[in-house]
Amino acid sequence: MEIEIILVEIIKILEKEEPKNENLIQLCKNCKGGNWESKAYFRFVNPNNANQPNSEWQFQDNVIIEHNEIGTIVIDLLKNNKIGGIELLNQLK
C-alpha cells in the first residue's frame, strides 16, 4: 500500500476521532519523503544515533490508531515536532 494512501486514511481517522489534535493532523499532512524500512514500517526521519545528542531522531511518544481495513497503526512522534515513522502492525504477521 502506498504511504500517501495510508496518510490520507490516518488523517481521516484523526479528523473524525481526535479533531482537537490539530498538531498531529498537521504533522501527518506535512509528511514528505521517507522509505519503507520493512513491509510494516515506513520511516520519515533517519534513525542514525537515535536519541543521542545531535540526532534528528529524538523519540517522544507513540500514537496508536485503529483502521478497519489497515488495522493497528502506530505513529512514532519525535521531540522536534515531526513524525519519525509509521508502523502497520497487521503487516508484521
C-alpha positions as a Markdown table, in Angstrom:
| # | Residue | x | y | z |
|---|---|---|---|---|
| 1 | Met | 0.0 | 0.0 | 0.0 |
| 2 | Glu | 1.2 | 3.5 | -0.9 |
| 3 | Ile | 2.2 | 5.7 | 2.1 |
| 4 | Glu | 0.2 | 8.6 | 0.7 |
| 5 | Ile | -3.0 | 6.5 | 0.9 |
| 6 | Ile | -2.1 | 5.4 | 4.4 |
| 7 | Leu | -1.6 | 9.1 | 5.5 |
| 8 | Val | -4.9 | 10.1 | 4.0 |
| 9 | Glu | -6.6 | 7.4 | 6.0 |
| 10 | Ile | -4.8 | 8.4 | 9.2 |
| 11 | Ile | -5.8 | 12.0 | 8.7 |
| 12 | Lys | -9.5 | 11.0 | 8.1 |
| 13 | Ile | -9.5 | 9.0 | 11.4 |
| 14 | Leu | -7.8 | 11.8 | 13.3 |
| 15 | Glu | -10.2 | 14.4 | 12.0 |
| 16 | Lys | -13.1 | 12.2 | 13.0 |
| 17 | Glu | -11.9 | 10.8 | 16.3 |
| 18 | Glu | -9.5 | 13.4 | 17.6 |
| 19 | Pro | -10.4 | 16.7 | 15.8 |
| 20 | Lys | -8.8 | 18.8 | 18.6 |
| 21 | Asn | -5.4 | 17.2 | 18.0 |
| 22 | Glu | -4.7 | 19.7 | 15.2 |
| 23 | Asn | -1.0 | 19.4 | 15.7 |
| 24 | Leu | -0.9 | 15.7 | 14.9 |
| 25 | Ile | -3.2 | 16.2 | 11.9 |
| 26 | Gln | -1.0 | 18.9 | 10.5 |
| 27 | Leu | 2.1 | 16.7 | 11.1 |
| 28 | Cys | 0.6 | 13.9 | 9.1 |
| 29 | Lys | -0.3 | 16.4 | 6.3 |
| 30 | Asn | 3.3 | 17.6 | 6.2 |
| 31 | Cys | 4.9 | 14.2 | 6.0 |
| 32 | Lys | 7.2 | 14.0 | 2.9 |
| 33 | Gly | 9.9 | 11.7 | 1.6 |
| 34 | Gly | 10.9 | 8.6 | 3.5 |
| 35 | Asn | 11.1 | 5.0 | 2.6 |
| 36 | Trp | 9.8 | 1.6 | 3.5 |
| 37 | Glu | 12.3 | 0.1 | 6.0 |
| 38 | Ser | 10.3 | -3.2 | 6.0 |
| 39 | Lys | 6.9 | -4.4 | 4.8 |
| 40 | Ala | 5.5 | -3.0 | 8.1 |
| 41 | Tyr | 7.4 | 0.2 | 8.8 |
| 42 | Phe | 7.7 | 3.5 | 6.8 |
| 43 | Arg | 10.4 | 5.8 | 8.1 |
| 44 | Phe | 10.3 | 9.6 | 7.5 |
| 45 | Val | 13.4 | 10.5 | 9.7 |
| 46 | Asn | 16.8 | 9.0 | 9.7 |
| 47 | Pro | 17.2 | 6.9 | 12.9 |
| 48 | Asn | 21.0 | 7.0 | 13.0 |
| 49 | Asn | 22.2 | 7.5 | 16.6 |
| 50 | Ala | 18.6 | 7.6 | 17.8 |
| 51 | Asn | 18.0 | 9.5 | 21.0 |
| 52 | Gln | 21.7 | 10.6 | 21.1 |
| 53 | Pro | 22.8 | 14.3 | 21.0 |
| 54 | Asn | 22.7 | 15.8 | 17.5 |
| 55 | Ser | 20.5 | 13.0 | 16.2 |
| 56 | Glu | 17.4 | 14.1 | 14.3 |
| 57 | Trp | 15.6 | 11.0 | 15.8 |
| 58 | Gln | 14.6 | 12.1 | 19.4 |
| 59 | Phe | 11.7 | 9.9 | 20.4 |
| 60 | Gln | 8.8 | 11.4 | 22.3 |
| 61 | Asp | 5.7 | 9.2 | 22.2 |
| 62 | Asn | 3.6 | 6.8 | 20.1 |
| 63 | Val | 0.0 | 7.4 | 18.9 |
| 64 | Ile | -2.0 | 4.3 | 18.2 |
| 65 | Ile | -5.0 | 4.3 | 15.9 |
| 66 | Glu | -7.2 | 1.6 | 14.5 |
| 67 | His | -8.4 | 1.4 | 10.9 |
| 68 | Asn | -11.0 | -1.1 | 9.9 |
| 69 | Glu | -9.0 | -2.2 | 6.8 |
| 70 | Ile | -5.4 | -1.3 | 7.5 |
| 71 | Gly | -5.6 | -2.5 | 11.2 |
| 72 | Thr | -3.5 | -1.1 | 14.0 |
| 73 | Ile | -1.3 | 1.8 | 13.1 |
| 74 | Val | 1.5 | 3.1 | 15.4 |
| 75 | Ile | 2.8 | 6.6 | 14.7 |
| 76 | Asp | 6.2 | 7.5 | 16.2 |
| 77 | Leu | 6.3 | 11.1 | 17.3 |
| 78 | Leu | 9.6 | 12.9 | 17.8 |
| 79 | Lys | 10.5 | 15.7 | 20.1 |
| 80 | Asn | 11.3 | 18.0 | 17.2 |
| 81 | Asn | 7.6 | 18.1 | 16.3 |
| 82 | Lys | 8.0 | 15.5 | 13.5 |
| 83 | Ile | 6.7 | 12.1 | 12.7 |
| 84 | Gly | 9.6 | 9.7 | 12.7 |
| 85 | Gly | 7.7 | 6.8 | 11.1 |
| 86 | Ile | 4.5 | 4.8 | 10.8 |
| 87 | Glu | 4.2 | 1.1 | 11.6 |
| 88 | Leu | 1.4 | -1.1 | 10.3 |
| 89 | Leu | 1.1 | -3.9 | 12.9 |
| 90 | Asn | -1.0 | -6.1 | 10.7 |
| 91 | Gln | 1.9 | -6.4 | 8.2 |
| 92 | Leu | 4.1 | -8.0 | 10.9 |
| 93 | Lys | 2.2 | -11.3 | 10.5 |
